[in-house]
XYZ file of C-alpha atoms in Angstrom:
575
model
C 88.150 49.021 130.722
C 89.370 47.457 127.500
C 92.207 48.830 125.694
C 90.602 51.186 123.220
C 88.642 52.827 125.974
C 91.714 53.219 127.532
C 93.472 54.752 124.848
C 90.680 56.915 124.381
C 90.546 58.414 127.698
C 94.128 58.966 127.518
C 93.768 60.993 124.839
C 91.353 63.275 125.731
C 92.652 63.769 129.416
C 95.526 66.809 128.203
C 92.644 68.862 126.530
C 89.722 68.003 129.131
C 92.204 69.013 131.843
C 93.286 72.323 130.022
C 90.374 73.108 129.520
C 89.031 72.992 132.672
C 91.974 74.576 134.247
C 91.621 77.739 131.855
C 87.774 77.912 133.121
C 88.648 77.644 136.633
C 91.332 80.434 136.142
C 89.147 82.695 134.583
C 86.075 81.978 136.315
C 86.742 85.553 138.227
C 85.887 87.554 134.987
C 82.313 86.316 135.503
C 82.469 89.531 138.344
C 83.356 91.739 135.916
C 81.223 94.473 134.409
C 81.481 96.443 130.779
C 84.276 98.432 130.452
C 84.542 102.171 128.688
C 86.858 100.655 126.178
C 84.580 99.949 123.095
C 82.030 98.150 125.199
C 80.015 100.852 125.283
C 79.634 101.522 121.748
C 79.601 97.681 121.232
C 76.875 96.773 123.251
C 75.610 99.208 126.429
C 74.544 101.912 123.950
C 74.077 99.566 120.667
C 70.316 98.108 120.069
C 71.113 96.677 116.868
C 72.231 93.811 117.597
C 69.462 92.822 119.828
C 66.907 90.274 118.663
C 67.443 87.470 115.528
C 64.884 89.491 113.562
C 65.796 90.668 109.926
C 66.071 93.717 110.836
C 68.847 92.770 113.079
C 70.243 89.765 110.885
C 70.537 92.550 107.999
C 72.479 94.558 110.220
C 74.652 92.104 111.647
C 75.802 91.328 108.086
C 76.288 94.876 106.851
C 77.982 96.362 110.173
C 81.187 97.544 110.391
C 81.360 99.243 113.337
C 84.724 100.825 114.322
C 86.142 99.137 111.171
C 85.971 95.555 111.842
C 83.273 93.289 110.315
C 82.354 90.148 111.947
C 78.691 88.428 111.540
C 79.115 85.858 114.022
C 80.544 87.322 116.673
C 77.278 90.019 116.415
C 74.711 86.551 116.447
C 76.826 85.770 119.303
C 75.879 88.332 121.123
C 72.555 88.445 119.942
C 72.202 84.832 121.749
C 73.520 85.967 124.895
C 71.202 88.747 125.120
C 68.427 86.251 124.432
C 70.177 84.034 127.325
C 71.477 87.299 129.584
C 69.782 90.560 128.608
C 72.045 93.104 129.341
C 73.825 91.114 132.489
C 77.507 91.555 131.697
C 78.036 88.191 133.958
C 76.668 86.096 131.108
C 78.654 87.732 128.257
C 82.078 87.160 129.919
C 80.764 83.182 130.663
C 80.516 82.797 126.940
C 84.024 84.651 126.511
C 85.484 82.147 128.861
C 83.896 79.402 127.704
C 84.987 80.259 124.421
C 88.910 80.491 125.104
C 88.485 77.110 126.764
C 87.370 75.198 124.144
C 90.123 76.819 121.958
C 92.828 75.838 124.544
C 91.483 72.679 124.854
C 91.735 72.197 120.522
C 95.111 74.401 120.908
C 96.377 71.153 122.956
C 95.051 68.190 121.060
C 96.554 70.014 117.449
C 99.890 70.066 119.563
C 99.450 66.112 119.973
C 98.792 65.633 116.379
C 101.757 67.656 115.509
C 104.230 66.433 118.058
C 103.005 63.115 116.280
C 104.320 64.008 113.051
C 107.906 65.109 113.872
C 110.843 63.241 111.743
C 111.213 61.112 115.623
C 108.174 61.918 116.786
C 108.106 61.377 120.622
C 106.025 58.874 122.702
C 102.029 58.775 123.333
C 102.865 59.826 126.511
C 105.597 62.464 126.241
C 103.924 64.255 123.333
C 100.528 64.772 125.545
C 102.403 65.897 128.423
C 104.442 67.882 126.242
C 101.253 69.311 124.605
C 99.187 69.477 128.359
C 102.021 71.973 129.641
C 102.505 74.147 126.690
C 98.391 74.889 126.057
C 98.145 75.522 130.113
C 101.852 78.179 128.821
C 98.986 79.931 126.120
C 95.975 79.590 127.828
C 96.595 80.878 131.270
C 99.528 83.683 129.868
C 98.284 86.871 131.405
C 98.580 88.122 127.610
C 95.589 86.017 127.009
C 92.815 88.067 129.662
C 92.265 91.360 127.470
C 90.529 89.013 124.618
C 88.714 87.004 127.634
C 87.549 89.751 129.994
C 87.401 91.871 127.761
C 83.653 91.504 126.344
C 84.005 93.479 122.929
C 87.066 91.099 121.921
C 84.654 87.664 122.017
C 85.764 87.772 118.167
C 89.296 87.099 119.754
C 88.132 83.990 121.164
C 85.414 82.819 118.917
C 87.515 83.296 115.627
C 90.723 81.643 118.042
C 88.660 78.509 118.582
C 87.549 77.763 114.884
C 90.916 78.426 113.467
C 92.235 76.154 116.027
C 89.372 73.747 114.674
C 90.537 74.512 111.324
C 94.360 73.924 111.697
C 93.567 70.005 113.840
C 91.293 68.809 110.800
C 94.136 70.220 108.502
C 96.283 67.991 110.322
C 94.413 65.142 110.911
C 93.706 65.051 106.932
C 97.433 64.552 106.680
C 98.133 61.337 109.127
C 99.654 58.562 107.510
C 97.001 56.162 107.846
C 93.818 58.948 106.848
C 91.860 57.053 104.240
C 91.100 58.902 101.206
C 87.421 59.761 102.099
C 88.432 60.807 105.482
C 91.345 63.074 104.002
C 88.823 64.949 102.089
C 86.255 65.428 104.633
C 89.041 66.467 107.101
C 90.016 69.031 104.704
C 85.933 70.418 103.937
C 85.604 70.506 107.907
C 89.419 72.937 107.854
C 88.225 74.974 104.802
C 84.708 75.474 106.944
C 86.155 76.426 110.550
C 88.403 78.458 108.700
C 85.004 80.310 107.111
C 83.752 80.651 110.346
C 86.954 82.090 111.930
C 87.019 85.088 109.616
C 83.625 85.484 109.961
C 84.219 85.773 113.757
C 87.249 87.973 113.154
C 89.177 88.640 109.659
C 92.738 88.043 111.227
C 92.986 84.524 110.065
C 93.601 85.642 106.391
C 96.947 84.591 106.155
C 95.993 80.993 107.552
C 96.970 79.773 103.804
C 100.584 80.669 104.536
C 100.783 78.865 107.893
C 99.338 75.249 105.609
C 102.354 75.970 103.223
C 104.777 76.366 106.386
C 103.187 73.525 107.807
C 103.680 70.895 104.668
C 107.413 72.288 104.551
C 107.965 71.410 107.915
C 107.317 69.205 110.397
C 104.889 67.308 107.319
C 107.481 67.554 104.648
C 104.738 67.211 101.675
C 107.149 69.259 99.583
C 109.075 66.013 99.181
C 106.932 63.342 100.473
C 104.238 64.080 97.788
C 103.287 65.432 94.852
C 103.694 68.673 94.630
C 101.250 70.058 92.677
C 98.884 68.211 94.672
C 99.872 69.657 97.658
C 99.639 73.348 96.441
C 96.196 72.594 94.508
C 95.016 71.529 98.185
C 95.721 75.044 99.311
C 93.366 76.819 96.335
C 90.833 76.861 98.310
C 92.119 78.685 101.678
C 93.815 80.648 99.619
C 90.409 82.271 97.536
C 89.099 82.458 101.260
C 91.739 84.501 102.583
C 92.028 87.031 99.358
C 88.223 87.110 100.299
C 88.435 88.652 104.053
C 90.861 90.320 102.686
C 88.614 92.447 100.516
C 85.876 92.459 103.398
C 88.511 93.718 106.318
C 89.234 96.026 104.172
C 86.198 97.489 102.835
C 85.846 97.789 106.960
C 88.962 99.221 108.077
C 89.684 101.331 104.683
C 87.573 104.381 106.287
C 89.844 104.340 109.580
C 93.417 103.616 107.853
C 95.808 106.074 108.585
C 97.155 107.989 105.201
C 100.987 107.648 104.133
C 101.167 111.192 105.035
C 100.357 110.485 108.500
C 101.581 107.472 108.506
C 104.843 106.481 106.335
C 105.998 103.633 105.375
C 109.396 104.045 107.028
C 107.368 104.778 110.135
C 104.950 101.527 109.543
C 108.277 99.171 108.905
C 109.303 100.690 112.781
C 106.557 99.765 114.140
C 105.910 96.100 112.525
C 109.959 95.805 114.117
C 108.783 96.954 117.388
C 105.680 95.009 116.500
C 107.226 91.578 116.396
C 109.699 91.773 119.369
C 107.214 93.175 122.017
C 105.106 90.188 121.837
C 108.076 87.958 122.383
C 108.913 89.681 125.235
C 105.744 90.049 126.622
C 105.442 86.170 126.659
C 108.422 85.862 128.357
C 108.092 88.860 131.106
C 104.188 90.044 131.233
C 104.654 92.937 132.843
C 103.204 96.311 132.690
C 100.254 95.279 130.775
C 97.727 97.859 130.002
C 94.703 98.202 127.163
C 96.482 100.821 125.006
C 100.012 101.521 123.870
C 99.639 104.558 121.684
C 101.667 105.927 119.152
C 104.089 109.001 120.710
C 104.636 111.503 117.767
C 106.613 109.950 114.756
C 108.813 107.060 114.408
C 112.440 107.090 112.466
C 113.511 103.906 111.722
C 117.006 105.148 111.357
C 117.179 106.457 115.262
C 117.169 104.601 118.346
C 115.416 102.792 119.611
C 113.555 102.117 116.283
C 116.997 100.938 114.363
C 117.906 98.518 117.260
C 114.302 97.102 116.688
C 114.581 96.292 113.198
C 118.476 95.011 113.982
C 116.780 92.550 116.335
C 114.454 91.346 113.486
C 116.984 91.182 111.264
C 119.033 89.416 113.730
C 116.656 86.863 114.860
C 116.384 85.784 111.516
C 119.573 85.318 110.234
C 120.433 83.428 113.211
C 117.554 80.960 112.475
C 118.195 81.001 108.948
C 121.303 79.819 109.238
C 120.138 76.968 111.706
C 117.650 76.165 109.329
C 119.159 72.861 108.627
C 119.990 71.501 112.573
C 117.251 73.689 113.649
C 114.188 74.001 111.070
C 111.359 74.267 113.760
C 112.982 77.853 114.844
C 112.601 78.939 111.504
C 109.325 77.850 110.493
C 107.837 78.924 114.041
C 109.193 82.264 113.509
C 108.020 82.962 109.802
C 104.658 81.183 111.141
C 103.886 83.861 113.625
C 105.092 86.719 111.930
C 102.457 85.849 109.087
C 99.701 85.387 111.939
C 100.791 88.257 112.917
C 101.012 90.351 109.860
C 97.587 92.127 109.398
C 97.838 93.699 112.884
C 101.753 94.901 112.505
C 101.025 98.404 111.360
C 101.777 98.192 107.902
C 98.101 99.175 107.486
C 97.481 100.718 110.756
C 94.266 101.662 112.068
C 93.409 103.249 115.507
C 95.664 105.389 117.949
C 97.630 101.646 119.053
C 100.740 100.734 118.166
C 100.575 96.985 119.981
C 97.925 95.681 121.572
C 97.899 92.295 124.257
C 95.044 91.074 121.736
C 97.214 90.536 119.003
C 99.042 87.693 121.095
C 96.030 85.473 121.112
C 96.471 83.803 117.481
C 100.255 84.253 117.152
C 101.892 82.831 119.845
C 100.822 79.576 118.964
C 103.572 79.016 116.742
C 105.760 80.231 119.817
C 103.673 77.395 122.086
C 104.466 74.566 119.552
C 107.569 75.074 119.999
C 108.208 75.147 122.871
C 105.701 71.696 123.293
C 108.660 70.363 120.679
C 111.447 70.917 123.239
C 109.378 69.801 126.113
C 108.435 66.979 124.276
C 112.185 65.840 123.606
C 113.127 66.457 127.583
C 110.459 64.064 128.347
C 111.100 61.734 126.152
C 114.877 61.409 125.925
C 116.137 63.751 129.118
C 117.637 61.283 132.145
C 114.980 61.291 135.140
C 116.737 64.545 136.931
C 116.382 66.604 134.290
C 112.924 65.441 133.680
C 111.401 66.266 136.813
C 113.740 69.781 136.994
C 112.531 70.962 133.708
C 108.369 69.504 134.818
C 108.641 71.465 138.173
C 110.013 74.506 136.200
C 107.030 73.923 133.743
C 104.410 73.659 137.004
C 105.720 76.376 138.503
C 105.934 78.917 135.283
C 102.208 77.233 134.852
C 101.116 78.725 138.051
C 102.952 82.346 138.449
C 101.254 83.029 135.452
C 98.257 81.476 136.363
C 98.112 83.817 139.071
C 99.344 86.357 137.437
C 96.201 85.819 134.970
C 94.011 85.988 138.003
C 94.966 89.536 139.254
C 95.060 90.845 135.553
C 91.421 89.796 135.439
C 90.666 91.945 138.340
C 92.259 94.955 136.353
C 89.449 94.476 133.840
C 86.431 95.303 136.992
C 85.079 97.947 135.413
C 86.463 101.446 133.992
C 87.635 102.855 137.003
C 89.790 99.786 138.051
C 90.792 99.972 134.163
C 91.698 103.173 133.715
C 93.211 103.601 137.345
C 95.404 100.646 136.688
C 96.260 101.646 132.899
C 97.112 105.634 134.593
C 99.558 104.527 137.549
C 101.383 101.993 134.966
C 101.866 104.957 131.945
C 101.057 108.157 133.763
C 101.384 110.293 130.507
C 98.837 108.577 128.546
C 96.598 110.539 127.068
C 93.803 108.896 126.351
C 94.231 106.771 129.997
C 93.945 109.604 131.619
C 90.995 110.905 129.280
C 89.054 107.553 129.949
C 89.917 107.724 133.625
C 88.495 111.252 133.986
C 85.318 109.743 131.898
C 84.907 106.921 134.952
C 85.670 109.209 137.670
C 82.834 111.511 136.076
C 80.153 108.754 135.792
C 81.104 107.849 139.895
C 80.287 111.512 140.649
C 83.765 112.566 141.395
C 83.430 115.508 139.215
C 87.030 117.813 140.644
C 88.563 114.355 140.187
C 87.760 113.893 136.704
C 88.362 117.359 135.861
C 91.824 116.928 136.847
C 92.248 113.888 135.059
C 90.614 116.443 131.907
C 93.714 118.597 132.330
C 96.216 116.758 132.623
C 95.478 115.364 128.738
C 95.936 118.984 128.023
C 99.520 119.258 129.948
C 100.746 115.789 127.780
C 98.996 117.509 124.749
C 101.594 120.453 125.295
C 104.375 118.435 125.868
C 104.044 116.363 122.777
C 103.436 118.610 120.215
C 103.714 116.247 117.015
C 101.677 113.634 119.606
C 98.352 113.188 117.184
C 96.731 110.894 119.426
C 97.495 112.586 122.281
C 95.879 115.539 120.481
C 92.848 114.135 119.430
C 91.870 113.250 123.021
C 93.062 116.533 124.212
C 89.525 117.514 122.155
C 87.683 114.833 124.016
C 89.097 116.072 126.959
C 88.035 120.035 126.285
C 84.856 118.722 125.505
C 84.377 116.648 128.381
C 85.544 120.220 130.286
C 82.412 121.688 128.496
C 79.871 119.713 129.665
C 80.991 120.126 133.356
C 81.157 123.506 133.129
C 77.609 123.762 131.572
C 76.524 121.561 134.089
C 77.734 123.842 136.422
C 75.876 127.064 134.945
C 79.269 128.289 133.366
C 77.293 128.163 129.856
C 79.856 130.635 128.148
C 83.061 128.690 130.170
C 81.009 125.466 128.439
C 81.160 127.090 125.055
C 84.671 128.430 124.940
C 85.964 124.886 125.938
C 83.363 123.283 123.422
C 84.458 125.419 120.934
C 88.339 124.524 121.012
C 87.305 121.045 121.207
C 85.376 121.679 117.691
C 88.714 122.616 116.560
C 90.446 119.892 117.619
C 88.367 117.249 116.817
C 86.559 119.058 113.583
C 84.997 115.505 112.402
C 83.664 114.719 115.812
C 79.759 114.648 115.571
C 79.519 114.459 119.114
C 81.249 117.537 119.830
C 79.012 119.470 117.290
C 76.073 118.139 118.661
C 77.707 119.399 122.849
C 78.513 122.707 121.356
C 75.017 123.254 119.755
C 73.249 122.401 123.113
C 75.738 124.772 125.240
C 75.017 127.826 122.739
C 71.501 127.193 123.118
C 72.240 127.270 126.400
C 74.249 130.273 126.208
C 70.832 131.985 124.348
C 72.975 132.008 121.221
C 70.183 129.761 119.333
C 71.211 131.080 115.792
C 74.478 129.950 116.161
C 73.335 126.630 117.855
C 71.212 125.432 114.595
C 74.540 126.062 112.871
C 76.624 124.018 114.497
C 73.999 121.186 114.458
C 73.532 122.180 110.951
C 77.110 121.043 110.229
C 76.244 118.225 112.599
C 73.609 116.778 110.869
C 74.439 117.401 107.063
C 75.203 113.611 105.827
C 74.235 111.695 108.466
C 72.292 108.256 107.551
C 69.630 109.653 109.970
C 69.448 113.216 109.197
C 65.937 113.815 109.020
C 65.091 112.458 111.947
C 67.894 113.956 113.934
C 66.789 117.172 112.604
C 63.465 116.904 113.840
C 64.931 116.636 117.731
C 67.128 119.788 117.321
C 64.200 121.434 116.029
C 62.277 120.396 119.601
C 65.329 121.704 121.890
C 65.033 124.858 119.266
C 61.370 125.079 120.091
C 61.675 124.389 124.022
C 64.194 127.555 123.435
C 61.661 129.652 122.319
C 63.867 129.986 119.170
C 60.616 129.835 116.462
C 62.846 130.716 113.378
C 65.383 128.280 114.116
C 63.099 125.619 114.687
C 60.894 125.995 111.698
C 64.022 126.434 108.921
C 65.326 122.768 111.235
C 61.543 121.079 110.472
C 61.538 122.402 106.712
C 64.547 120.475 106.152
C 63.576 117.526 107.398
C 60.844 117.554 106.195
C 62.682 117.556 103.012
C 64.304 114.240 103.839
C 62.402 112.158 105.538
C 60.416 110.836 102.639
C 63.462 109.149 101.323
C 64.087 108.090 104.530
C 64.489 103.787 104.543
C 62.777 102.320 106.999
């Protein structure tokens, strides 16, 4: 083998081996089915996506479903349901796949970068370096609720392309880059980066990581010109004001209000927001699909205060090592911008953190801690340097393992929910979700337990919205048991406080309409599907199936005033 090929091989061993490590880790999720955690919605119950016809194309484009908008990750699933149908085995293969590639690029940017340190370390130290700390990211328990998880394959697909995006941004800066290949480098960074916000929007603030990037370890700032060097950024920085607009136009519908939300509270939770993560990298315990918010926050009362101290606290430290230490301080202001649009300060959804916010930025975290490897290997004596590799090996595969029995967490709903129950008993919505599970395996007095005991949390946490909201879910859940059962005015009472609960809940409208009807109450059925329908994009046509319960009723009036009005509007029905 001549010399080259040599070199070559060398050089693509650290990401060929990481990446075939992280598939062989989480090969297991292949077992796994769809879990009652979005995946439902997403895909079971969703035909839009289903077929590369223009219909579906349109659609793809114009969704946002649950307030996130992302194209590509819709035509990938469109592809594996050309490839899979609805076989949940093929769908986690392509997640999996997926994250590999992304630690495999997650590892060769961490060569390039090593590369460009003031003493950059040797060939072989800096791949080593870079080979442990990818195997760190990739096989971090934190990583399997974006992998086996199906609904997050945006986590992966938008991880890989702005890890694409950030090695061509790098590469475009080496030394010895000719001028044609700097520009090219830079096209291919601006054009992963495109296709990682189309995936997912939370690369926005990739613009800000480039500037913290040519400040340090590539030292444009003072290399270069600099006015050349902030030109460069123009374009990523259009992009990113771009999905900006678009994750917003998204989200804006499901964005808490100030009201509900202040911004003393949202400053609490970014604090809390910022530490957890760190933590959870370092001790992954306890890890479960849904920390909820718990009434309100005061930043000025513990434990909120001693969060924002910590902040506060980690950065002055690192501020004032800025000089001896400037990779502490440019990791840490990298990942809190990575980090930024999930922190809270424009919350959407009943979490407060969420494992999937991890996936993007802890990389930061990972490159440096590939830097301090990096300088063991290359200038530690030979006891430290197999103490600190064994260390590495052995972190490498307790978490590895760890990974492993997370992935069997993620089964299905009832290992899910079971899991997510015994780890925070007085979750609300766990235990709503788990009574949902135990109800679809026919363990009806199970799941009606789980139904109550969302209504004992409910109690004790009065100023508790979220655990409020699913104490509606819950009552209505409660309703169709008991109508189910034959208990039609048990089914209606429950129904009916659910309505209250959850007043915007179409669902529950729709539940209580069908257990009047039930009750032989049709007048005040068509009302409540009256409210039900009023606005909907498909209101005529929804209209014309309540007037066919109405009619299998016997309820004539009812059925004719439902037909006459949609009649009315499904003319101007689109097609």
């Amino acid at each position: 083998m001549s010399p080259l090929h040599r070199f070559r091989w060398l050089a693509l061993a650290p990401p060929l081996t990481v990446g075939l490590a992280t598939i062989t880790c989480f090969l297991p999720a292949v077992r796994n089915d769809f879990v009652d955690w979005d995946d439902t919605a997403n895909l079971a119950n969703n035909t839009a996506y289903r077929g590369f016809g223009l219909a579906n194309l349109r659609w793809m484009v114009s969704a946002t479903l649950g307030g996130h908008w992302h194209p590509l990750t819709w035509l990938s699933f469109a592809a594996d349901h050309a490839l899979w149908g609805m076989n949940p085995a093929g769908y986690h293969l392509t997640n999996v796949l997926l994250h590999a590639a992304a630690a495999a690029t997650v590892c060769s940017a961490i060569v390039v970068l090593l590369g460009r340190l003031p003493a950059p370390p040797a060939a072989r130290a800096a791949r080593l370096a870079a080979l442990v700390a990818a195997l760190f990211w990739a096989l971090h328990p934190l990583r399997v609720e974006s992998v086996a998880w199906v609904t997050e394959r945006r986590d992966v697909l938008s991880g890989l392309f702005w890890a694409l995006a950030i090695l061509a941004y790098l590469r475009a800066q080496e030394p010895l880059a000719r001028t044609d290949q700097r520009r090219w480098r830079l096209v291919a960074s601006v054009g992963c980066l495109v296709l990682s916000l189309l995936a997912k929007s939370w690369g926005m603030s990739f613009v800000v990581v480039l500037l913290i990037l040519d400040t340090w370890p590539l030292r444009r700032w003072w290399s270069e010109r600099p006015g050349r060097v902030a030109s460069e950024k123009l374009p990523f920085a259009v992009i990113g004001l771009v999905a900006i607009a678009l994750a917003w136009r998204a989200v804006h519908p499901f964005v808490h209000d100030v009201e509900s939300h202040r911004p003393g509270e949202r400053l609490g939770q970014a604090a809390f927001g910022l530490l957890f993560y760190l933590v959870k990298t370092v001790w992954p315990a306890g890890l479960v699909p849904l920390v909820e918010f718990r009434g309100r926050i005061d930043p000025l009362a513990w434990p909120w205060l001693g969060y924002l101290g910590g902040v506060v606290g980690v950065t002055a430290v690192l501020v004032a090592a800025r000089r001896r230490w400037p990779a502490g301080l440019a990791s840490w202001i990298a990942y809190a911008a990575i980090l930024a649009p999930v922190l809270g300060l424009s919350q959407a959804g009943p979490q407060m953190v969420a494992d999937r916010y991890a996936y993007l930025s802890t990389l930061p975290i990972v490159a440096l801690v590939a830097g301090g490897l990096a300088a063991v290997f290359e200038r530690g004596g030979r006891e430290v340097r197999w103490g600190v590799g064994c260390a590495a090996v052995m972190a490498v595969v307790v978490l590895a393992t760890s990974t492993v029995r997370q992935i069997g967490v993620w089964r299905d709903s009832l290992t899910l929910w079971t899991h997510t129950v015994a780890t925070v008993p007085d979750s609300a919505p766990a235990r709503y979700y788990l009574g949902r599970a135990l109800e679809k395996a026919g363990r009806v007095e199970e799941a009606e337990a789980q139904y109550r005991a969302v209504d004992d949390i409910a109690d004790a946490r009065p100023d508790d919205h979220v655990a409020r909201a699913h104490r509606g879910l819950a009552l209505a859940r409660r309703g169709v048991l008991a109508s189910e059962a034959g208990d039609h005015g048990r089914a209606v009472e429950l129904l009916e406080l659910a309505a209250v609960l959850a007043p915007r809940d179409i669902a529950v409208k729709l539940l209580l309409g069908h257990a009047l009807l039930q009750a032989g109450r049709p007048a005040d059925a068509a009302s409540r599907w009256n409210e039900a329908a009023a606005g909907q994009r498909d209101e005529g046509r929804l209209r014309v199936v309540m007037a066919s319960d109405l009619l299998e009723a016997g309820a004539w009036n009812e059925a004719e005033r439902m037909l006459r009005a949609a009649a009315q509007l499904l003319p101007r029905m689109p097609e």
